[in-house]
CSV table of C-alpha atoms and ligand atoms in Angstrom, one decimal:
chain,number,residue,atom,x,y,z
A,1217,MET,CA,-5.6,52.0,-45.9
A,1218,LYS,CA,-7.6,53.5,-47.5
A,1219,ILE,CA,-8.8,53.0,-51.1
A,1220,LEU,CA,-9.1,55.4,-53.4
A,1221,PRO,CA,-11.4,55.2,-56.4
A,1222,LYS,CA,-9.6,55.3,-59.5
A,1223,LEU,CA,-9.8,57.9,-61.8
A,1224,GLN,CA,-9.9,57.2,-65.8
A,1225,ILE,CA,-10.3,59.6,-69.0
A,1226,ALA,CA,-12.6,58.2,-71.7
A,1227,LEU,CA,-11.0,59.1,-75.2
A,1228,ASP,CA,-14.3,59.6,-76.8
A,1229,ASN,CA,-12.4,61.6,-79.5
A,1230,THR,CA,-13.0,60.8,-83.1
A,1231,SER,CA,-9.0,60.8,-84.3
A,1232,LEU,CA,-6.2,59.3,-83.1
A,1233,GLU,CA,-4.6,62.5,-83.8
A,1234,SER,CA,-6.8,64.4,-81.5
A,1235,ALA,CA,-6.9,61.5,-78.4
A,1236,LEU,CA,-3.4,61.6,-78.6
A,1237,ASP,CA,-3.1,65.1,-77.9
A,1238,SER,CA,-5.4,64.9,-74.9
A,1239,ILE,CA,-4.0,62.5,-73.4
A,1240,ARG,CA,-0.5,63.6,-74.0
A,1241,VAL,CA,-1.6,66.6,-71.3
A,1242,VAL,CA,-3.3,64.9,-68.5
A,1243,GLY,CA,-1.9,61.5,-68.9
A,1244,GLU,CA,0.6,61.6,-65.8
A,1245,GLU,CA,-2.1,62.5,-63.6
A,1246,ILE,CA,-5.1,59.4,-65.0
A,1247,ASP,CA,-5.0,55.6,-63.8
A,1248,VAL,CA,-7.0,54.7,-66.3
A,1249,ILE,CA,-7.1,55.4,-70.0
A,1250,GLU,CA,-9.9,54.6,-71.9
A,1251,ALA,CA,-10.2,53.3,-75.1
A,1252,GLY,CA,-13.3,54.8,-76.3
A,1253,THR,CA,-16.4,54.0,-77.8
A,1254,ILE,CA,-16.3,56.8,-79.9
A,1255,LEU,CA,-12.8,56.4,-80.7
A,1256,CYS,CA,-12.7,53.1,-80.9
A,1257,VAL,CA,-15.0,52.9,-83.8
A,1258,ALA,CA,-13.8,55.9,-85.8
A,1259,GLU,CA,-10.1,54.5,-85.3
A,1260,GLY,CA,-10.1,50.4,-84.2
A,1261,MET,CA,-6.9,48.8,-82.1
A,1262,LYS,CA,-4.5,50.7,-83.4
A,1263,ALA,CA,-6.0,53.3,-80.8
A,1264,VAL,CA,-6.1,50.4,-78.0
A,1265,LYS,CA,-2.4,49.0,-79.0
A,1266,CYS,CA,-1.0,53.1,-78.9
A,1267,LEU,CA,-2.5,53.9,-76.0
A,1268,LYS,CA,-0.1,51.0,-74.4
A,1269,ALA,CA,2.6,51.8,-76.4
A,1270,LEU,CA,2.6,55.1,-75.2
A,1271,TYR,CA,1.8,54.3,-71.0
A,1272,PRO,CA,2.0,50.6,-70.4
A,1273,GLN,CA,2.5,51.1,-67.2
A,1274,LYS,CA,-1.1,52.2,-66.7
A,1275,ILE,CA,-4.1,50.5,-67.0
A,1276,VAL,CA,-5.9,50.5,-70.6
A,1277,LEU,CA,-9.4,50.0,-71.3
A,1278,ALA,CA,-11.4,49.1,-75.0
A,1279,ASP,CA,-15.1,50.8,-74.7
A,1280,ILE,CA,-16.1,48.5,-77.4
A,1281,LYS,CA,-19.3,47.3,-76.0
A,1282,ALA,CA,-19.6,44.0,-77.2
A,1283,ALA,CA,-23.0,42.5,-77.5
A,1284,ASP,CA,-21.8,39.0,-79.4
A,1285,ALA,CA,-18.7,37.1,-80.2
A,1286,GLY,CA,-17.0,37.7,-76.9
A,1287,SER,CA,-14.4,35.1,-77.4
A,1288,LEU,CA,-13.0,37.0,-80.4
A,1289,LEU,CA,-13.4,40.3,-79.9
A,1290,ALA,CA,-11.8,39.7,-75.9
A,1291,LYS,CA,-8.5,38.2,-78.1
A,1292,MET,CA,-8.5,42.0,-80.4
A,1293,CYS,CA,-8.8,44.0,-77.2
A,1294,TYR,CA,-6.0,42.3,-74.9
A,1295,ASP,CA,-3.9,41.3,-78.3
A,1296,SER,CA,-3.7,44.9,-78.8
A,1297,GLY,CA,-3.1,45.6,-75.1
A,1298,ALA,CA,-5.7,46.1,-73.5
A,1299,ASP,CA,-6.3,45.2,-70.1
A,1300,TRP,CA,-9.7,45.9,-69.6
A,1301,MET,CA,-12.6,45.5,-71.7
A,1302,THR,CA,-16.6,46.5,-71.9
A,1303,VAL,CA,-19.3,43.7,-72.7
A,1304,ILE,CA,-23.2,45.7,-72.8
A,1305,CYS,CA,-25.4,44.6,-70.1
A,1306,CYS,CA,-28.1,43.0,-72.5
A,1307,ALA,CA,-25.0,40.4,-74.2
A,1308,PRO,CA,-26.1,36.8,-73.4
A,1309,ILE,CA,-23.9,35.4,-70.5
A,1310,ALA,CA,-22.4,33.1,-72.8
A,1311,THR,CA,-20.5,36.1,-74.1
A,1312,MET,CA,-19.4,37.7,-70.9
A,1313,GLU,CA,-18.7,33.8,-69.7
A,1314,ALA,CA,-16.3,34.0,-73.2
A,1315,ALA,CA,-14.1,37.2,-73.0
A,1316,LEU,CA,-14.0,36.6,-69.0
A,1317,LYS,CA,-12.3,33.6,-70.6
A,1318,GLU,CA,-9.9,35.1,-72.7
A,1319,ALA,CA,-9.0,37.7,-69.9
A,1320,LYS,CA,-8.3,35.6,-67.3
A,1321,THR,CA,-5.7,34.1,-69.1
A,1322,ARG,CA,-4.0,37.1,-70.0
A,1323,ASN,CA,-4.7,38.7,-66.5
A,1324,CYS,CA,-6.6,41.3,-67.5
A,1325,ASP,CA,-10.5,42.4,-67.0
A,1326,VAL,CA,-13.6,42.3,-68.1
A,1327,GLN,CA,-16.3,44.7,-66.8
A,1328,ILE,CA,-20.4,44.6,-67.8
A,1329,GLU,CA,-21.7,48.8,-68.6
A,1330,LEU,CA,-25.4,49.2,-67.6
A,1331,TYR,CA,-27.4,50.7,-69.7
A,1332,GLY,CA,-30.9,51.2,-70.2
A,1333,ASP,CA,-33.0,47.6,-69.2
A,1334,TRP,CA,-32.0,45.2,-66.5
A,1335,THR,CA,-31.8,44.2,-63.8
A,1336,PHE,CA,-30.3,42.9,-60.3
A,1337,GLU,CA,-31.2,39.2,-61.3
A,1338,GLN,CA,-29.2,39.0,-63.8
A,1339,ALA,CA,-26.3,41.2,-61.9
A,1340,ALA,CA,-26.5,38.4,-59.6
A,1341,GLU,CA,-26.0,35.8,-62.6
A,1342,TRP,CA,-22.7,37.9,-63.5
A,1343,ARG,CA,-21.6,37.9,-59.7
A,1344,GLU,CA,-22.0,34.0,-60.5
A,1345,ALA,CA,-20.2,33.9,-63.3
A,1346,GLY,CA,-17.3,34.7,-62.5
A,1347,ILE,CA,-17.6,39.2,-63.3
A,1348,GLU,CA,-16.2,41.2,-60.5
A,1349,GLN,CA,-16.5,44.7,-62.6
A,1350,VAL,CA,-20.1,46.7,-63.4
A,1351,VAL,CA,-20.3,50.6,-64.9
A,1352,TYR,CA,-23.0,52.1,-63.8
A,1353,HIS,CA,-24.1,54.3,-66.7
A,1354,ARG,CA,-26.0,57.5,-67.3
A,1355,GLY,CA,-25.2,56.8,-70.8
A,1356,ARG,CA,-24.4,61.0,-72.7
A,1357,ASP,CA,-28.2,60.7,-74.9
A,1358,ALA,CA,-29.8,60.8,-71.5
A,1359,GLN,CA,-28.0,62.9,-70.0
A,1360,ALA,CA,-28.6,65.4,-73.1
A,1361,ALA,CA,-31.7,64.8,-72.8
A,1362,GLY,CA,-31.9,66.5,-68.7
A,1363,GLN,CA,-31.1,63.4,-66.9
A,1364,GLY,CA,-29.4,63.5,-63.6
A,1365,TRP,CA,-27.8,61.7,-61.1
A,1366,GLY,CA,-30.7,61.3,-58.3
A,1367,ALA,CA,-31.5,58.9,-55.0
A,1368,GLU,CA,-32.6,55.8,-56.9
A,1369,ASP,CA,-29.1,55.7,-58.9
A,1370,ILE,CA,-27.1,56.1,-55.3
A,1371,ASP,CA,-28.9,54.0,-54.4
A,1372,LYS,CA,-28.2,50.7,-57.9
A,1373,VAL,CA,-24.5,52.0,-57.2
A,1374,LYS,CA,-24.6,50.6,-53.6
A,1375,LYS,CA,-27.2,47.6,-54.2
A,1376,LEU,CA,-23.6,46.5,-57.0
A,1377,SER,CA,-21.7,47.3,-54.8
A,1378,ASP,CA,-22.9,45.1,-51.8
A,1379,MET,CA,-23.5,41.9,-54.4
A,1380,GLY,CA,-19.2,42.6,-53.9
A,1381,PHE,CA,-18.7,44.2,-57.3
A,1382,LYS,CA,-16.0,46.7,-58.4
A,1383,VAL,CA,-18.2,49.7,-59.1
A,1384,THR,CA,-17.1,52.4,-61.5
A,1385,VAL,CA,-19.3,55.3,-62.0
A,1386,THR,CA,-19.4,57.7,-65.1
A,1387,GLY,CA,-21.9,59.4,-67.2
A,1388,GLY,CA,-20.7,63.6,-68.4
A,1389,LEU,CA,-19.6,63.2,-64.6
A,1390,VAL,CA,-18.2,66.9,-62.8
A,1391,THR,CA,-16.8,67.1,-59.9
A,1392,GLU,CA,-19.1,68.3,-57.8
A,1393,ASP,CA,-21.4,65.3,-58.5
A,1394,LEU,CA,-18.9,62.7,-57.0
A,1395,HIS,CA,-20.0,64.0,-53.0
A,1396,LEU,CA,-22.9,61.6,-54.0
A,1397,PHE,CA,-21.6,58.3,-53.6
A,1398,LYS,CA,-19.1,59.4,-50.8
A,1399,ASP,CA,-20.7,56.7,-49.1
A,1400,ILE,CA,-19.8,54.2,-51.8
A,1401,PRO,CA,-16.7,52.8,-52.0
A,1402,VAL,CA,-16.5,53.5,-55.9
A,1403,TYR,CA,-14.1,51.7,-57.4
A,1404,THR,CA,-13.2,54.4,-60.8
A,1405,PHE,CA,-14.7,57.6,-61.9
A,1406,ILE,CA,-14.9,57.8,-65.3
A,1407,ALA,CA,-14.8,61.5,-66.6
A,1408,GLY,CA,-14.5,62.4,-70.4
A,1409,ARG,CA,-16.4,65.8,-72.4
A,1410,SER,CA,-15.2,67.2,-68.3
A,1411,ILE,CA,-11.8,66.6,-68.4
A,1412,ARG,CA,-10.6,66.9,-71.8
A,1413,ASN,CA,-12.9,69.9,-73.2
A,1414,ALA,CA,-11.5,71.8,-70.0
A,1415,LYS,CA,-9.6,75.7,-70.1
A,1416,ASP,CA,-7.4,73.5,-68.5
A,1417,PRO,CA,-7.0,69.4,-68.9
A,1418,LYS,CA,-4.4,68.6,-66.5
A,1419,GLU,CA,-6.1,71.6,-64.3
A,1420,ALA,CA,-8.8,69.9,-63.8
A,1421,ALA,CA,-7.7,65.6,-63.4
A,1422,ARG,CA,-6.3,67.0,-60.2
A,1423,GLU,CA,-9.6,68.9,-59.3
A,1424,PHE,CA,-11.0,65.4,-59.7
A,1425,LYS,CA,-8.4,63.5,-57.3
A,1426,LYS,CA,-8.6,66.1,-55.2
A,1427,VAL,CA,-12.4,65.8,-54.2
A,1428,ILE,CA,-11.8,62.0,-54.6
A,1429,ALA,CA,-9.2,62.5,-51.9
A,1430,GLU,CA,-11.6,65.2,-49.8
A,1431,TYR,CA,-14.0,61.9,-50.1
A,1432,TRP,CA,-12.1,59.1,-50.0
A,1433,GLY,CA,-9.0,58.9,-48.0
B,1856,5RP,C1,-20.6,56.9,-73.7
B,1856,5RP,C2,-18.9,56.6,-72.9
B,1856,5RP,C3,-17.9,57.8,-72.6
B,1856,5RP,O1,-17.3,57.1,-72.4
B,1856,5RP,C4,-19.0,58.0,-70.6
B,1856,5RP,O2,-19.6,58.3,-70.7
B,1856,5RP,C5,-17.8,59.2,-69.8
B,1856,5RP,O3,-17.3,60.1,-71.4
B,1856,5RP,P1,-18.7,61.2,-70.2
B,1856,5RP,O4,-17.2,62.0,-68.4
B,1856,5RP,O5,-18.0,62.5,-71.4
B,1856,5RP,O6,-19.8,60.9,-70.6
B,1856,5RP,O7,-18.6,55.4,-72.2
B,1856,5RP,O8,-21.0,55.4,-74.1
B,1857,MG,MG1,-17.0,55.0,-72.3
């Protein structure tokens, strides 16, 4: 049986009220619900608690991009109901290991967010430390500065996948981008603005699912 990439919505809303307005419309179409970095900064763990209470059957991700205090921050995320949390790629390996240790005692997981400078040597160390998930990210600001998806991105995603990572892809994704990754077993695609800000967000989420099924089904 073919495994389809999951669809994750990033709730980078600036208030919980607005995040709930977004998720209410599309929640049932989505596999993973992300309390985005922006939402976590605005509302803290209250947002994670609320999303898990409303969608207990869905995977909830706290995108806090932790850089330090891995154990404490992981406890906060998981005890608030997050199934997954993010650690930034420039964090020390000790922070990743500490977060992963908390995850494993609860059947949860850690994703390493790939931003800016990182190397495949570091990625090999993360694998060695037991990290299974990475998020290949085109930053919001990089996108706004005109950075598109290129062959270099596809090669890196492929290489990470070949290393055994479950690779998530994100960063201003629209459905027209998905075919670029069609030869790679992408674990999850994250879309934020292209679903939340669509005229019909439910239809936008369904379109993502349809295109995913077309290329990976
Ligand atoms: C930015 C993020 C966003 O959640 C991610 O980029 C998805 O949102 P969008 O599709 O709107 O770019 O983590 O740092
Ligand atoms: Mg995010």
